[in-house]
PDB file of C-alpha atoms in Angstrom:
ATOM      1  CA  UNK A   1     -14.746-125.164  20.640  1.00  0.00           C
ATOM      2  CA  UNK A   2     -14.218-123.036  23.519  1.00  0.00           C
ATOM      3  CA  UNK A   3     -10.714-123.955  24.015  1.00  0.00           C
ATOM      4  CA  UNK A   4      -9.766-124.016  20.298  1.00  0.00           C
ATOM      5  CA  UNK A   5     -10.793-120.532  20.269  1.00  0.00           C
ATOM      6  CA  UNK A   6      -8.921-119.583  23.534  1.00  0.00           C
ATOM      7  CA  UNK A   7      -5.945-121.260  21.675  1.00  0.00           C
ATOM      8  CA  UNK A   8      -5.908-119.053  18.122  1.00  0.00           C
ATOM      9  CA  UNK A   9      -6.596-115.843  20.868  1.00  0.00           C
ATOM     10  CA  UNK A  10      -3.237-116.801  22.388  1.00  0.00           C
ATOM     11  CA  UNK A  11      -1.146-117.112  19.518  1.00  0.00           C
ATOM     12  CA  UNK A  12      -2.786-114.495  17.733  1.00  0.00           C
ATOM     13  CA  UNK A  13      -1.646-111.867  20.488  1.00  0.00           C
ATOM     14  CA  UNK A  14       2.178-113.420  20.118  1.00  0.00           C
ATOM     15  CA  UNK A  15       2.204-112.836  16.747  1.00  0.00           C
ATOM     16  CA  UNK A  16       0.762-108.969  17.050  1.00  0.00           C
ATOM     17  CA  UNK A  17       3.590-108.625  19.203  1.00  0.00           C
ATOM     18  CA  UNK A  18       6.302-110.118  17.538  1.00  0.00           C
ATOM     19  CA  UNK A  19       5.009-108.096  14.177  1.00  0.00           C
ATOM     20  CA  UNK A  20       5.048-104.873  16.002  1.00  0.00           C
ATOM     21  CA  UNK A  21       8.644-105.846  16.911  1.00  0.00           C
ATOM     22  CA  UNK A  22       9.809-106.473  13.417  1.00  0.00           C
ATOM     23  CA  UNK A  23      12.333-104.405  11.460  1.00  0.00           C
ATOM     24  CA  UNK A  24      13.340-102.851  14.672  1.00  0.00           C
ATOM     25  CA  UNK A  25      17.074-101.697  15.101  1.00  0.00           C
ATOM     26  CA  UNK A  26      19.358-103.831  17.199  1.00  0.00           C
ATOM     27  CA  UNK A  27      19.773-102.944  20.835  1.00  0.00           C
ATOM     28  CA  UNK A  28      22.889-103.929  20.696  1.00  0.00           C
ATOM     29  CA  UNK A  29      23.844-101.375  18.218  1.00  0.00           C
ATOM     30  CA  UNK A  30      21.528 -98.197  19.370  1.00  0.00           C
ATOM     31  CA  UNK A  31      24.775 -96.047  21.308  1.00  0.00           C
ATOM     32  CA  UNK A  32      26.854 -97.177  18.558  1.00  0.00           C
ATOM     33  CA  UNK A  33      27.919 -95.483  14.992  1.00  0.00           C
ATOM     34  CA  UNK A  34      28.191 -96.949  11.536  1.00  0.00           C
ATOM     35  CA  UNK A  35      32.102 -97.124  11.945  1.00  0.00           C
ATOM     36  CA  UNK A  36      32.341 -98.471  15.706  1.00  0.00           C
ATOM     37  CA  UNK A  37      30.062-101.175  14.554  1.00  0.00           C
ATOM     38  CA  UNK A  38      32.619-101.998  11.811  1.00  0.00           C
ATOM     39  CA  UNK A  39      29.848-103.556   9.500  1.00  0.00           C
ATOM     40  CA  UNK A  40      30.462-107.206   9.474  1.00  0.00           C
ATOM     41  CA  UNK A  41      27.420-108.379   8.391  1.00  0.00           C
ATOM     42  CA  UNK A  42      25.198-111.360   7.663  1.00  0.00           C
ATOM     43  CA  UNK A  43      21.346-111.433   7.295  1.00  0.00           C
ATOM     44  CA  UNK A  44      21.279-115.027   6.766  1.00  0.00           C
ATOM     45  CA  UNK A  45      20.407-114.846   3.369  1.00  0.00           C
ATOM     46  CA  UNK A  46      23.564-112.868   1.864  1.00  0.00           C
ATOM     47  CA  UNK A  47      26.509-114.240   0.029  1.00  0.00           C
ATOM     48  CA  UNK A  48      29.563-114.835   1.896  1.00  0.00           C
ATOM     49  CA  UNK A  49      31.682-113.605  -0.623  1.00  0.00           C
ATOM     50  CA  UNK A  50      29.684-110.339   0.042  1.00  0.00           C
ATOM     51  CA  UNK A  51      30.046-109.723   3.908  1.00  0.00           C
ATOM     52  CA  UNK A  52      33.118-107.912   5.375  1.00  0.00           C
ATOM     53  CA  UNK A  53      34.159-104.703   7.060  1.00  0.00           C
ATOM     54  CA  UNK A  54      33.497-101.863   5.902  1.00  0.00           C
ATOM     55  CA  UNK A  55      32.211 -98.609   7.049  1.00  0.00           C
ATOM     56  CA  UNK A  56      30.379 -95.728   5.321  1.00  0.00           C
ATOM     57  CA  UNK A  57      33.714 -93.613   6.155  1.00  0.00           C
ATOM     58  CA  UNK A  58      35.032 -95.728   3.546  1.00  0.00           C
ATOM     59  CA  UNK A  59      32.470 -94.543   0.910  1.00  0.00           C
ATOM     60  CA  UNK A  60      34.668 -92.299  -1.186  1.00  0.00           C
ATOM     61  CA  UNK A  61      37.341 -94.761  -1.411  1.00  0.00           C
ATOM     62  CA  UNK A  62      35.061 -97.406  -3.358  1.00  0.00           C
ATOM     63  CA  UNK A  63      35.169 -97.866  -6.691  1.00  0.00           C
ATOM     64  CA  UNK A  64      32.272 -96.702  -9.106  1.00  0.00           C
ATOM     65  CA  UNK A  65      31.446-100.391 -10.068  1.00  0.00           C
ATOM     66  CA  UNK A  66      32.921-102.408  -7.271  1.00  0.00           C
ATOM     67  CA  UNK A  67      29.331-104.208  -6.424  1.00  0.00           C
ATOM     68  CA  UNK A  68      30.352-106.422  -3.597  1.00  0.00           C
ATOM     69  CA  UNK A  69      31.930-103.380  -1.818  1.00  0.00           C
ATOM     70  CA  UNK A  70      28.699-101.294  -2.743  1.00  0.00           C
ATOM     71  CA  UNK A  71      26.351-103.788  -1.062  1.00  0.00           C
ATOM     72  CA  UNK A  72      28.825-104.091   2.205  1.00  0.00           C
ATOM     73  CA  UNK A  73      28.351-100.112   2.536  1.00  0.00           C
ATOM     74  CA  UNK A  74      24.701-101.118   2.214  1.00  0.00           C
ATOM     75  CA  UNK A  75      24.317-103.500   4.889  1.00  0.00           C
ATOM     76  CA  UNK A  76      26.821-101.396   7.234  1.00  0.00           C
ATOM     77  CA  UNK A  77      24.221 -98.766   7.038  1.00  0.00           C
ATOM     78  CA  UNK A  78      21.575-100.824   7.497  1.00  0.00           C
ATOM     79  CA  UNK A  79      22.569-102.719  10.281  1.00  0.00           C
ATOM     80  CA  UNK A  80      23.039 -99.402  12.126  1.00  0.00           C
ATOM     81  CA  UNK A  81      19.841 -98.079  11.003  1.00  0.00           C
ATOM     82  CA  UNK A  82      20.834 -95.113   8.685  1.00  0.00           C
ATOM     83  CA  UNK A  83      17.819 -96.825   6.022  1.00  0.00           C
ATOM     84  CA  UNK A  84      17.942 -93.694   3.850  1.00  0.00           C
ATOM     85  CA  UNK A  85      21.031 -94.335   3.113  1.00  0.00           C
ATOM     86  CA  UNK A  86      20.949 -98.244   3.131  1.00  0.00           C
ATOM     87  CA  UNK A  87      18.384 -97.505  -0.234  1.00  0.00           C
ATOM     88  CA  UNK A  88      20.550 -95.406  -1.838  1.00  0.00           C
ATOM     89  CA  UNK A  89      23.755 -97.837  -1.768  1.00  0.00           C
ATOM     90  CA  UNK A  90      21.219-100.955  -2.708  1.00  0.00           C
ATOM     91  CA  UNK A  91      19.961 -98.785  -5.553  1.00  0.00           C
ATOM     92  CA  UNK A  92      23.807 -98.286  -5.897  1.00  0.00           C
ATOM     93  CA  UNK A  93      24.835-101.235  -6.216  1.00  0.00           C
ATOM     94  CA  UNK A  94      21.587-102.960  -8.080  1.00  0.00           C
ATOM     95  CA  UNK A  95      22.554-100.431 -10.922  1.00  0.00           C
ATOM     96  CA  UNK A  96      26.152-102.746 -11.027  1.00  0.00           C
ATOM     97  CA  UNK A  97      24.427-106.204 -10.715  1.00  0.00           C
ATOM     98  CA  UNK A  98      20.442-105.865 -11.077  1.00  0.00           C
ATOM     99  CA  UNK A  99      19.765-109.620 -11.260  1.00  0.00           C
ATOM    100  CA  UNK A 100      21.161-109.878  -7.675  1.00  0.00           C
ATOM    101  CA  UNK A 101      18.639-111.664  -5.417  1.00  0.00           C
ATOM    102  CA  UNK A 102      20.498-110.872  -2.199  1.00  0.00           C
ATOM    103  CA  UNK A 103      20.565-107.177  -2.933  1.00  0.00           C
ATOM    104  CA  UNK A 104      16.780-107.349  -3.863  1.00  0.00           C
ATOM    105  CA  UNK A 105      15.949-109.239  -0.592  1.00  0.00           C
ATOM    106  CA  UNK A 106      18.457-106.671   2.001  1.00  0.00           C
ATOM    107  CA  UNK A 107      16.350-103.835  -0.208  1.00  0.00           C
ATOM    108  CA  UNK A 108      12.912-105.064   0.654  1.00  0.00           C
ATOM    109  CA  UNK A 109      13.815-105.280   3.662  1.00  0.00           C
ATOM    110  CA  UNK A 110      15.239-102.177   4.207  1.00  0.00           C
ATOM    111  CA  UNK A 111      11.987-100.920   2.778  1.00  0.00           C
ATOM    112  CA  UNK A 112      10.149-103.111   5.684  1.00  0.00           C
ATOM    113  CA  UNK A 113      11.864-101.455   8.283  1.00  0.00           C
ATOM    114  CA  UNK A 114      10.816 -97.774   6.747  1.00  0.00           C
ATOM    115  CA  UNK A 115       7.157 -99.003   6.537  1.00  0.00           C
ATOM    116  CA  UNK A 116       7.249 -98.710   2.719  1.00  0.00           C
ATOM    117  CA  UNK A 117       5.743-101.823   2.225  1.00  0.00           C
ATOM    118  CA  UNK A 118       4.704-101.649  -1.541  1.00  0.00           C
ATOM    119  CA  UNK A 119       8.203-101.108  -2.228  1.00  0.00           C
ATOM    120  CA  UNK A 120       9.037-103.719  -0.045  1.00  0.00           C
ATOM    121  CA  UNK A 121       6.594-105.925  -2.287  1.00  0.00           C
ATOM    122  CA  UNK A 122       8.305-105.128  -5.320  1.00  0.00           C
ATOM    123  CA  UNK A 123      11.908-105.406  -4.400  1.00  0.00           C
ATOM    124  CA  UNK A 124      10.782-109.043  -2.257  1.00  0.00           C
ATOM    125  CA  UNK A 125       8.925-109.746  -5.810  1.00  0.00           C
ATOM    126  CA  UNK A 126      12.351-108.857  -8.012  1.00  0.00           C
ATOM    127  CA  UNK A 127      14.094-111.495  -5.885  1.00  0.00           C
ATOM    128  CA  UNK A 128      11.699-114.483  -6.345  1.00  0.00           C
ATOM    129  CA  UNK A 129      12.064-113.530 -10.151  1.00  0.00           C
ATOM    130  CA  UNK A 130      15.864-114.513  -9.699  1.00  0.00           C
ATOM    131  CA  UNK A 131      15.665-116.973  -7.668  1.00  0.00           C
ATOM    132  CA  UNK A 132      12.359-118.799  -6.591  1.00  0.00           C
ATOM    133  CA  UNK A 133      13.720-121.147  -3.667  1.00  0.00           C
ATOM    134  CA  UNK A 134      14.017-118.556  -1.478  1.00  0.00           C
ATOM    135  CA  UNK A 135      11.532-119.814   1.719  1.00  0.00           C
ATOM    136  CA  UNK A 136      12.341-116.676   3.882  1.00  0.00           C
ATOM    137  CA  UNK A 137      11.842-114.471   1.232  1.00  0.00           C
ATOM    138  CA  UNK A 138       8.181-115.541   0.701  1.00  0.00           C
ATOM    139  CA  UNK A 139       7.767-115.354   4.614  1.00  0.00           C
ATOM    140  CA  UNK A 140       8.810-111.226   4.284  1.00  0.00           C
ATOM    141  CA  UNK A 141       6.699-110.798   0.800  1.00  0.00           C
ATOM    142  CA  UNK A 142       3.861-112.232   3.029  1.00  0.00           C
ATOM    143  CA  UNK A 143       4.297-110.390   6.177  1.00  0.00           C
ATOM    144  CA  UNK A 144       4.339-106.914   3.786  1.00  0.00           C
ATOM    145  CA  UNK A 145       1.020-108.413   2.403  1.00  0.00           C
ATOM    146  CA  UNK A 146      -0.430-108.453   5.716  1.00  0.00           C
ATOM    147  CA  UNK A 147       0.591-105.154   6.896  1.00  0.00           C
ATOM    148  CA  UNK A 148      -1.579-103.672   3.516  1.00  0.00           C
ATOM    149  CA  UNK A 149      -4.299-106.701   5.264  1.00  0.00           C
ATOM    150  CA  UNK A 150      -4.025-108.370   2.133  1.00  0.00           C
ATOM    151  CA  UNK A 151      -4.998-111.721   3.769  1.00  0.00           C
ATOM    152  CA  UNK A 152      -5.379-113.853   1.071  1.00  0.00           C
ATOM    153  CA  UNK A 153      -2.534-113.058  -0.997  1.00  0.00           C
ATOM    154  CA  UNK A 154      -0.126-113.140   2.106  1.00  0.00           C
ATOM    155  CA  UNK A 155      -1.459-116.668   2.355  1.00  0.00           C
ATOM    156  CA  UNK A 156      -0.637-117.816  -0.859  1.00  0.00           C
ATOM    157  CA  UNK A 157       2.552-116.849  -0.529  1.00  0.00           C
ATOM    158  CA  UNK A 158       2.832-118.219   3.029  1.00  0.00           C
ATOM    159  CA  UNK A 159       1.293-121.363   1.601  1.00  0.00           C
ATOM    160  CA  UNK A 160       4.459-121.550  -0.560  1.00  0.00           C
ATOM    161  CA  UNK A 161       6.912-120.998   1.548  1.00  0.00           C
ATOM    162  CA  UNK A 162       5.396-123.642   3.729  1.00  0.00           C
ATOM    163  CA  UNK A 163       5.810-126.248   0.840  1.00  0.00           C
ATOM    164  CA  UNK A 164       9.342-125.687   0.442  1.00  0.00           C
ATOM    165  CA  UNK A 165      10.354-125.647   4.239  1.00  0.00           C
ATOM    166  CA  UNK A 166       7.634-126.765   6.558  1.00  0.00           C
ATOM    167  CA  UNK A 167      10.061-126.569   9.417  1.00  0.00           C
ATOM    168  CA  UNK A 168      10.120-122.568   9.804  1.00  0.00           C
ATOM    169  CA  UNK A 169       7.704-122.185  12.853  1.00  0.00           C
ATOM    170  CA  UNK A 170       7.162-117.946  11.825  1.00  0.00           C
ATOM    171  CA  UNK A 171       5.580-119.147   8.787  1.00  0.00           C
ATOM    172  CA  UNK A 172       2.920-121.528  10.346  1.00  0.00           C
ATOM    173  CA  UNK A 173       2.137-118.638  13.022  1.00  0.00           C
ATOM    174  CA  UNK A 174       1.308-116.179   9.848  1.00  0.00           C
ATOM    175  CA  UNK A 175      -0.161-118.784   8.306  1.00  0.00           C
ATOM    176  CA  UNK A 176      -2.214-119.507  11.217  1.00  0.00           C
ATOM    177  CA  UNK A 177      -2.819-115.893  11.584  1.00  0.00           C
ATOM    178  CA  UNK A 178      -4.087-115.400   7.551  1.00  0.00           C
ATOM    179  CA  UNK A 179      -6.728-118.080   8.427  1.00  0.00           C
ATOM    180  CA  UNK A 180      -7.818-116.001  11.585  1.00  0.00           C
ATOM    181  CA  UNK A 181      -8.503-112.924   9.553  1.00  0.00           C
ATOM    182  CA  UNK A 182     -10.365-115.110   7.220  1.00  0.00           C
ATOM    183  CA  UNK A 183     -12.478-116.481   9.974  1.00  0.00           C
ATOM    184  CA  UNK A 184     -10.732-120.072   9.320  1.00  0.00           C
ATOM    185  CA  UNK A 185     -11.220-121.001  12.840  1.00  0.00           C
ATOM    186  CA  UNK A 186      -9.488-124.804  12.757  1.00  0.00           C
ATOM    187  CA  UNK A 187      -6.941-123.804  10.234  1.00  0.00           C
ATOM    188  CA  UNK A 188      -5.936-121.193  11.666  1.00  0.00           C
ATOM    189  CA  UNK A 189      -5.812-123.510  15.645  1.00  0.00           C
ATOM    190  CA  UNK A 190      -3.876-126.103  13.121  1.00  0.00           C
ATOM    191  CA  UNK A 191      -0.755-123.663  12.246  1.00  0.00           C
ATOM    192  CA  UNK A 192      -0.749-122.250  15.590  1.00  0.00           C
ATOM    193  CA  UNK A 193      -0.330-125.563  16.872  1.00  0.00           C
ATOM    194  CA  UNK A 194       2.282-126.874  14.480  1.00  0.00           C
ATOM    195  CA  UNK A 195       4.332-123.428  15.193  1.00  0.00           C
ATOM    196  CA  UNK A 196       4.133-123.903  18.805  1.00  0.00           C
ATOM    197  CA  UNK A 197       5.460-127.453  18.262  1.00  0.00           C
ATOM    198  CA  UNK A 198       8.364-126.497  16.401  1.00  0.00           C
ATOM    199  CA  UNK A 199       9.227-124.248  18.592  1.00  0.00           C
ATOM    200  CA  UNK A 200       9.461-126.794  21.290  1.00  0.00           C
ATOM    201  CA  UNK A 201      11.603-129.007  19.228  1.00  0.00           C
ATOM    202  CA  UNK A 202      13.963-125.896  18.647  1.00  0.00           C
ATOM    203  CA  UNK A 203      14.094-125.360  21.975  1.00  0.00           C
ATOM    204  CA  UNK A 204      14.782-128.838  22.705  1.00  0.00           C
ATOM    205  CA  UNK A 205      17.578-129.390  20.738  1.00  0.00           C
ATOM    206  CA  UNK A 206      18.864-125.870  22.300  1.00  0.00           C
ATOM    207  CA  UNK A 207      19.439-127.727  25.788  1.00  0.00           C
ATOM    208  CA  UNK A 208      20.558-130.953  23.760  1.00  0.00           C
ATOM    209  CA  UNK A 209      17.308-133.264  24.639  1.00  0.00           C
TER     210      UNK A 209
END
């Protein structure tokens, strides 16, 4: 008992931390402007067809419904961390294409970074409407949940995200971290286990073992 408790102390510190760290702008970017950067960008989750160059100096030179070029002015601005004006070109270009799930997602997340999390919520929500297989979606929906300590619903949605892809370690942790605040004790040891062995196998592959 002792040392299943010492184990779900552990992990829950690492995943404090790497919460506190989340939505944080890039170092590599902080002495850098929106146009130096040159906006290339690519979230994981975003459309090829929809990343290039493209730099808010370009703003006035975009067409009133050109969407994709819209959302590449968004994601320029938020990769440099101007989020004010990251909303404001999502909004932008939402009002071209609102069923969109990419734009929804980069929006939430925008909203994540800017600690708005109900609005995170809904835009996260708005992009599960249009497209449900979206694993790391559910992940972000849930980590808003537990910022507003929603345990149980960020579980659910952790829950889900764990049935469609039970190889992303990040889920497990939160997972793991849900059943904590829920006094879950061995549930929550279980998913800090699992995460900490998928993170071994990443690592493994890393140095080709």
């Amino acid at each position: 008992m002792a040392n299943r408790l010492l184990t779900v102390l552990f992990m829950l510190a690492l995943v404090i931390a790497a919460c506190s760290s989340a939505g944080s702008r890039p170092t590599e970017f902080d002495d850098m402007t929106s146009d130096e950067v040159g906006c290339t960008v690519d979230y994981g989750n975003t459309d090829p067809d929809l990343v290039g160059p493209l730099g808010p100096s370009d703003a006035e030179e975009i067409e009133p419904n050109d969407f994709n070029a819209r959302f590449r002015l968004a994601s320029c601005y938020h990769r440099t961390g101007e989020l004010d004006e990251a909303v404001d070109a999502y909004l932008a270009a939402l009002d071209i294409d609102g069923e969109n799930a990419y734009a929804w997602t980069n929006l939430g997340a925008v909203y994540d970074s800017q600690g708005k999390y109900y609005e995170a919520i809904r835009a996260y929500k708005e992009s599960l409407e249009r497209n449900t297989q979206q694993p790391i979606v559910l992940i972000n929906l849930a980590t808003a949940y537990l910022h507003q300590e929603r345990w149980p619903t960020a579980r659910k949605a952790l829950k889900k995200a764990i049935e469609m892809d039970g190889g992303i370690s990040i889920a497990h942790e939160r997972y793991g971290y849900c059943q904590w605040r829920e006094q879950n004790l061995d549930e929550a040891a279980q998913s800090y286990l699992r995460a900490i062995s998928l993170d071994r196998k990443k690592d493994r592959k890393s140095v080709g073992e």
